Coordinates of C-alpha atoms in Angstrom, one line a residue:
X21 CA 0.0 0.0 0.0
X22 CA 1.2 3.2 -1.0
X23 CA 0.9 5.5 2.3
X24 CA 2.4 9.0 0.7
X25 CA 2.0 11.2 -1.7
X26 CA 5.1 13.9 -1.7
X27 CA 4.4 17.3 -3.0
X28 CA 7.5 19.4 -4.2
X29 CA 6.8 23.0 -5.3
X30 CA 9.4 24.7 -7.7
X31 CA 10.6 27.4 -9.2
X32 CA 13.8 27.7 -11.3
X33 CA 15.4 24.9 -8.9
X34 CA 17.5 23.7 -11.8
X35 CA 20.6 23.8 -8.9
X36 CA 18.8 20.9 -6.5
X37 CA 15.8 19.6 -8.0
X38 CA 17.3 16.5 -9.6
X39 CA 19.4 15.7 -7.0
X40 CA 16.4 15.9 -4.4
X41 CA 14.3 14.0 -6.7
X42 CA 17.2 11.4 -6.9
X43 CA 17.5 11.5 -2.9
X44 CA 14.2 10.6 -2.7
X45 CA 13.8 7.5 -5.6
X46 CA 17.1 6.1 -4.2
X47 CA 15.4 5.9 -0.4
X48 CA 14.2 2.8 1.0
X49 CA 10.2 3.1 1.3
X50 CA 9.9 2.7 -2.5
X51 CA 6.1 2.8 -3.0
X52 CA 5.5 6.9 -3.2
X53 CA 4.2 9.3 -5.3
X54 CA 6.0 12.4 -6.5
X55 CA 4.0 15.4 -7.9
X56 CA 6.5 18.6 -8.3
X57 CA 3.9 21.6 -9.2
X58 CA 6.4 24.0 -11.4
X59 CA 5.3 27.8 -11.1
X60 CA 6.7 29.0 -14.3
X61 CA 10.4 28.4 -14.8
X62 CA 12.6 29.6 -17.1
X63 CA 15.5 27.8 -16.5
X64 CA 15.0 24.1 -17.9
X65 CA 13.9 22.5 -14.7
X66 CA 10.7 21.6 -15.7
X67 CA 11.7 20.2 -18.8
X68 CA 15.0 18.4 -16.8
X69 CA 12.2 16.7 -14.5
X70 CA 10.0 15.3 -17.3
X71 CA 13.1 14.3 -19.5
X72 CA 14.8 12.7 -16.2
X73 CA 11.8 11.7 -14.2
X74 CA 9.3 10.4 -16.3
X75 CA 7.7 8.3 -12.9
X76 CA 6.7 12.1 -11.5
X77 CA 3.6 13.6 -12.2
X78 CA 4.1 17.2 -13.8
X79 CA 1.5 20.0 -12.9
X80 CA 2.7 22.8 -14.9
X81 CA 1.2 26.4 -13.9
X82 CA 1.7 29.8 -16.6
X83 CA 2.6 32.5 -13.6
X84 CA 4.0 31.9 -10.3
X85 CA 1.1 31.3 -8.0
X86 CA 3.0 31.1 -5.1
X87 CA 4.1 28.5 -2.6
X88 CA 0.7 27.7 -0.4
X89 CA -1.9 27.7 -4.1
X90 CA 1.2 25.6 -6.1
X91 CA 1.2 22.9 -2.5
X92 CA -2.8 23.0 -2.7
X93 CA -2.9 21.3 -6.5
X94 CA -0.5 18.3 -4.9
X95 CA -2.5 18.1 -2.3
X96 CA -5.9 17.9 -4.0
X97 CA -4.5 15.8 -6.9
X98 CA -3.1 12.9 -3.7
X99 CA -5.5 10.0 -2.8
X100 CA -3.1 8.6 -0.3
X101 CA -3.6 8.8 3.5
X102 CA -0.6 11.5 4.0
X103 CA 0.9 14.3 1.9
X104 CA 4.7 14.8 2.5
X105 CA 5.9 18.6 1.5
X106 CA 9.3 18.8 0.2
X107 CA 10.8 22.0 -0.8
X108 CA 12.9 21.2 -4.1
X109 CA 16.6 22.5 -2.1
X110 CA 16.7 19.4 0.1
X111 CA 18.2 16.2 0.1
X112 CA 16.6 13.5 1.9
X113 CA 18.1 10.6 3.8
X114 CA 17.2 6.8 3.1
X115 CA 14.7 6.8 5.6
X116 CA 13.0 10.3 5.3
X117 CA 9.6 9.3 4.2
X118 CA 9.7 5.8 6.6
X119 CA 10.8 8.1 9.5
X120 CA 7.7 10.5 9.1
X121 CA 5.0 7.4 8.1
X122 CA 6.1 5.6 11.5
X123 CA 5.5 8.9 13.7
X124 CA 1.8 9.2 12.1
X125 CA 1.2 5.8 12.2
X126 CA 2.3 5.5 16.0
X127 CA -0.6 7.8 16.6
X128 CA -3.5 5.4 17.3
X129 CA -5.9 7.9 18.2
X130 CA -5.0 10.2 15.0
X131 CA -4.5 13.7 16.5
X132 CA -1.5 14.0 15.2
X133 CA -2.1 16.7 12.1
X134 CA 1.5 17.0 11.0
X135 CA 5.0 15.8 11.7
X136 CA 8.1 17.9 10.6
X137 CA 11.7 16.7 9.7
X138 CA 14.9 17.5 11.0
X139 CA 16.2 19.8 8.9
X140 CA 19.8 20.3 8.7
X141 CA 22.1 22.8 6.7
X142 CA 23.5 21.5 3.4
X143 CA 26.7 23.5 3.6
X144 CA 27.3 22.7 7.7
X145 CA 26.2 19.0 8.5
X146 CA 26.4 19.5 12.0
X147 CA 23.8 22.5 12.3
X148 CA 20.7 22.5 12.8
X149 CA 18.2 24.1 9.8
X150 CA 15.0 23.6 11.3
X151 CA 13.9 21.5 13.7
X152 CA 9.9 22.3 13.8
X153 CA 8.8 25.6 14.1
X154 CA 7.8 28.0 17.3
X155 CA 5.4 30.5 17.6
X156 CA 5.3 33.6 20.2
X157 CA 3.5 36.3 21.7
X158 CA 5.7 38.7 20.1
X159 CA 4.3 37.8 17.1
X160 CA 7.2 35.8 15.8
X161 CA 7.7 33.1 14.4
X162 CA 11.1 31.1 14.6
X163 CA 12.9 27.7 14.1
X164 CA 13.5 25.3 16.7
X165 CA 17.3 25.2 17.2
X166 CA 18.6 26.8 14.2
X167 CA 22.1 27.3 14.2
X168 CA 22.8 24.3 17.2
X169 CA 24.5 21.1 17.0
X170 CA 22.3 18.3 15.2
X171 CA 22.8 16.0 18.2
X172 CA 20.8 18.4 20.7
X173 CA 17.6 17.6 18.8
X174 CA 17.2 14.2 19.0
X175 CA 14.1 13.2 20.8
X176 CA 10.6 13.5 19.0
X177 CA 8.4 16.4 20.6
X178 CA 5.4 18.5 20.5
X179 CA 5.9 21.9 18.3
X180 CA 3.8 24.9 17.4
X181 CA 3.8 24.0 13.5
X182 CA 5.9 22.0 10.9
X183 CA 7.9 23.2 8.8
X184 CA 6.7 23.4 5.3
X185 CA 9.7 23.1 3.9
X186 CA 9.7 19.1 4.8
X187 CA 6.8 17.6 6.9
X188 CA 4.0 15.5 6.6
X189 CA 0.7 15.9 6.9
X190 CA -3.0 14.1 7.6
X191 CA -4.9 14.0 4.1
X192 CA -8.3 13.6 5.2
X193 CA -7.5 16.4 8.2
X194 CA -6.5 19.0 4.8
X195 CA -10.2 18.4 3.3
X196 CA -12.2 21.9 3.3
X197 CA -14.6 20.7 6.0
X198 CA -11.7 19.9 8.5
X199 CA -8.6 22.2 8.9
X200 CA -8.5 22.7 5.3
X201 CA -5.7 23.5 2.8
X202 CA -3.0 26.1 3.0
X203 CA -4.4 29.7 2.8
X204 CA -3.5 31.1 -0.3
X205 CA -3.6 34.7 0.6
X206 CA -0.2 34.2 2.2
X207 CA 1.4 33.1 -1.4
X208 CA 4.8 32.4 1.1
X209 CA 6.2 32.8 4.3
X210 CA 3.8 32.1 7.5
X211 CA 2.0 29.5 5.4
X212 CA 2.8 26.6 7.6
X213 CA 2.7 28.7 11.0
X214 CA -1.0 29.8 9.7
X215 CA -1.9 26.6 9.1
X216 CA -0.6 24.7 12.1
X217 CA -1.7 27.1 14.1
X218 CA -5.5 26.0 12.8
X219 CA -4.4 22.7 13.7
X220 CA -4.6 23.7 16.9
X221 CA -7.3 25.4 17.4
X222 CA -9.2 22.6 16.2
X223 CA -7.6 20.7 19.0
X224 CA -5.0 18.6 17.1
X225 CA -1.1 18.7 17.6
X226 CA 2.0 18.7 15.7
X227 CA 5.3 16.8 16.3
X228 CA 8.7 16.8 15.5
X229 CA 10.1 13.7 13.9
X230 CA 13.7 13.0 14.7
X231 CA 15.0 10.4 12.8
X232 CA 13.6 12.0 9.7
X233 CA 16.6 13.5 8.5
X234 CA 16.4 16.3 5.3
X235 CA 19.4 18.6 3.9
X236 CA 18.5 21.9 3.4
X237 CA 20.2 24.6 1.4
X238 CA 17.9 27.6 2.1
X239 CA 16.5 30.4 0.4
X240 CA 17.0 28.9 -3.0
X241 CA 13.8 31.0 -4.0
X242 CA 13.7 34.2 -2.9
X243 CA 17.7 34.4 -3.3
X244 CA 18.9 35.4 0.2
X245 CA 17.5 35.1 3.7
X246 CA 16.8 39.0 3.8
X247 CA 15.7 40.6 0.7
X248 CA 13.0 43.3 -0.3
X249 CA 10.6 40.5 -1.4
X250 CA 10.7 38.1 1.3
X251 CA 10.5 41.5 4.2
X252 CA 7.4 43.0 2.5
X253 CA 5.3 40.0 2.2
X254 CA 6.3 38.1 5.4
X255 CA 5.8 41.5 7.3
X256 CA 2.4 41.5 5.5
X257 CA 1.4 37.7 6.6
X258 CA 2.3 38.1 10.1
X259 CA -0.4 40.8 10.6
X260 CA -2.8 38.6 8.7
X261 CA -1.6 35.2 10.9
X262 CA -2.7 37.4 13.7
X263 CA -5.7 38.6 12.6
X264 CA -7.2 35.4 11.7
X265 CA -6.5 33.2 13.7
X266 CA -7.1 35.0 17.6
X267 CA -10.2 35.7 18.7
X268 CA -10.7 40.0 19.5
X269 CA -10.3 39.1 23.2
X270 CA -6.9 37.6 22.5
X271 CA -5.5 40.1 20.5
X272 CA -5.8 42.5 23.3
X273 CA -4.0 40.2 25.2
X274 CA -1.3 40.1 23.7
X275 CA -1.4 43.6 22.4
X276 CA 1.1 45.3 24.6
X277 CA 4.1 42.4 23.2
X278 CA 2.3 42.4 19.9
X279 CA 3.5 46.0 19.7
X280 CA 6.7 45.4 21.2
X281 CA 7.5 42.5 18.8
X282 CA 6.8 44.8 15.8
X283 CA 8.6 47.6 17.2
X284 CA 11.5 45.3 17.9
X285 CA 11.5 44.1 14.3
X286 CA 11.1 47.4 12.5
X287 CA 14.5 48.8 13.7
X288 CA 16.2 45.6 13.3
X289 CA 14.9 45.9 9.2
X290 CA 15.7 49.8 9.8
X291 CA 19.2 48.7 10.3
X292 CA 19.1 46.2 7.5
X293 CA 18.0 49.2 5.3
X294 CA 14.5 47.4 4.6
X295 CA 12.8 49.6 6.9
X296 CA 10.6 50.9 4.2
X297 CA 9.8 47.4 3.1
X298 CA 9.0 46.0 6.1
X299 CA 6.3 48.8 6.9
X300 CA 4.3 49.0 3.8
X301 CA 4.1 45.5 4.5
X302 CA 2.7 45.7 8.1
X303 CA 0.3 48.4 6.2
X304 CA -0.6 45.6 3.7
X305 CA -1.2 42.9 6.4
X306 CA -3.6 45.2 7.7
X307 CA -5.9 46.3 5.1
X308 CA -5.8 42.3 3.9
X309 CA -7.3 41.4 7.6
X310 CA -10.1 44.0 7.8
X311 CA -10.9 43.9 4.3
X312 CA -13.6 41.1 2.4
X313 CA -10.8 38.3 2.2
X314 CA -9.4 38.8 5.8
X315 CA -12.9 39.2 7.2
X316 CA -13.9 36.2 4.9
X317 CA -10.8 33.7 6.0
X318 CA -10.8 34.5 9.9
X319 CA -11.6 31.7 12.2
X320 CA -14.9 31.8 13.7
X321 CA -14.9 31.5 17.2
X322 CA -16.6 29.0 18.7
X323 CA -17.5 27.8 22.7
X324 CA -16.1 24.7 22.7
X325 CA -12.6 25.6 21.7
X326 CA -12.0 27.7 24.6
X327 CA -9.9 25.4 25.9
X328 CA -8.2 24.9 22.5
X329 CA -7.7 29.0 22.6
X330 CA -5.9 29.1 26.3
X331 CA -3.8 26.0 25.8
X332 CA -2.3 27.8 22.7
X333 CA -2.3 31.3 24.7
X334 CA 0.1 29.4 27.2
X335 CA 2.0 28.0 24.6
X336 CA 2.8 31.8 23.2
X337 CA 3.8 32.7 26.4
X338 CA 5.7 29.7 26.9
X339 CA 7.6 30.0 23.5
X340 CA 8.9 33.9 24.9
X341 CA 11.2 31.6 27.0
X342 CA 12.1 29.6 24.5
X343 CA 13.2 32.3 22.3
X344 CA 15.6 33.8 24.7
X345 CA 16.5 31.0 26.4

């Protein structure tokens, strides 16, 4: 039985895609599924995949819809029980896809919505990439143990969200009347916060897996891990993550670090000479939440997720700790 289906966006990955694509064929759980959704390249990749790769399925899109919409067609084109995301500047290890099927299928009572790899740098073997992803009440989002020795992260855990970069996830728990897809408004960046976070508001969790083991280069996209681009839309989405997924009580609650957290941020990009960038973005993230699509996409509140709400409230405080610790 084939369990996954593993979803790679790209765009102009000519660099990495074959050799992730190569990674993944030469693993040991053979029976998968490979979709890469190409958002218009113009540098050969998508013809290099169908020349090289004739086993993958091709969805081939005219513009670059962005990272969340080009996931979404993989994910409503799978049949399989889980959806793997794998962004196209990885290489996997043998047992990548076993690793993240064993920590779903351990979880007899299914509340496990997701499971993200260890990610670890390409270019230093011995740092940590990303090793699930942490959420704050700063308003930030950040990656487990980036930068630290590989062998400090090897115990499976609870996180806030996976990484989208390399994770697996629940099919049936994506469907529209469940947790759903990947908001599309975000196009990248906060995607897989935004959608994790939903996770657990509908009471569900998200864990790290361990053993799964994933290279990561970083970046390969945007071009660099500050640039006008990436400021101005992340900027934008973390407004938008806030908006939609607290209820108005708990905004107000975290207000007073909510406007630290931005402050904090502003002067770092200031000093990066993005400053500009970073605040028409803010600007944007706000006119997206209280306009018809924000208003449209946010989370209705409802009674019985109150507990939900307060678990996750403790778990933003909790994550201040872990950010400066």
């Amino acid at each position: 039985m084939i369990k996954s289906t593993i979803v790679i966006p790209n765009f102009n990955g000519i660099r990495y895609i074959q050799t992730c694509l190569e990674s993944l064929y030469s693993g040991t759980t053979k029976e998968i599924i490979v979709i890469v959704v190409d958002n218009a390249s113009t540098d050969g990749s998508m013809e290099l995949v169908r020349e090289q790769f004739p086993q993958v399925k091709l969805v081939v899109n005219q513009t670059n819809t962005g990272f969340s919409h080009a996931v979404n067609q993989g994910i409503r084109l799978s049949k399989t029980p889980y959806v793997i995301l794998l962004n196209n500047d990885t290489q996997v290890d043998l047992s990548f896809v076993h690793e993240l099927e064993k920590v779903m299928d351990n979880d007899r009572q299914k509340r496990f919505f997701s499971a993200s790899a260890k990610l670890i740098s390409l270019y230093d073997k011995e740092k940590i990439d990303d090793a699930g992803d942490y959420y704050c009440a700063l308003g930030w989002a950040f990656a487990r143990g980036k930068g630290k020795h590989t062998d400090c992260y090897s115990k499976d855990c609870d996180i806030f969200a996976a990484c989208a970069g390399a994770a697996i996830y629940r099919r049936e728990l994506l469907e529209e009347d469940q947790v759903g897809l990947f908001d599309e408004e975000h196009f990248a960046y906060f995607e897989d916060i935004d959608l994790g976070y939903r996770a657990k508001i509908y009471g569900y969790r998200n864990r790290f897996a361990a053993n799964s083991i994933v290279y990561h280069a970083g970046s390969a996209t945007s071009g660099s891990r500050y640039n006008a681009f990436k400021t101005k839309l992340a900027s934008r989405n973390s407004v938008y993550l806030i908006y939609k997924n607290m209820p108005t009580l708990q905004i107000l609650l975290n207000l007073p670090l909510l406007m630290i957290g931005f402050l904090v941020k502003t002067l770092f990009f200031v000093r990066k000479g993005m400053g500009k960038e970073y605040i028409i973005g803010l600007w944007k993230g706000l006119m997206l939440s209280i306009g018809p699509v924000g208003r449209r996409h946010k989370q209705r509140f409802i009674k019985k997720r109150v507990r939900n709400y307060v678990l996750i409230q403790f778990e933003l405080w909790k994550n201040l700790f872990r950010l400066f610790a």
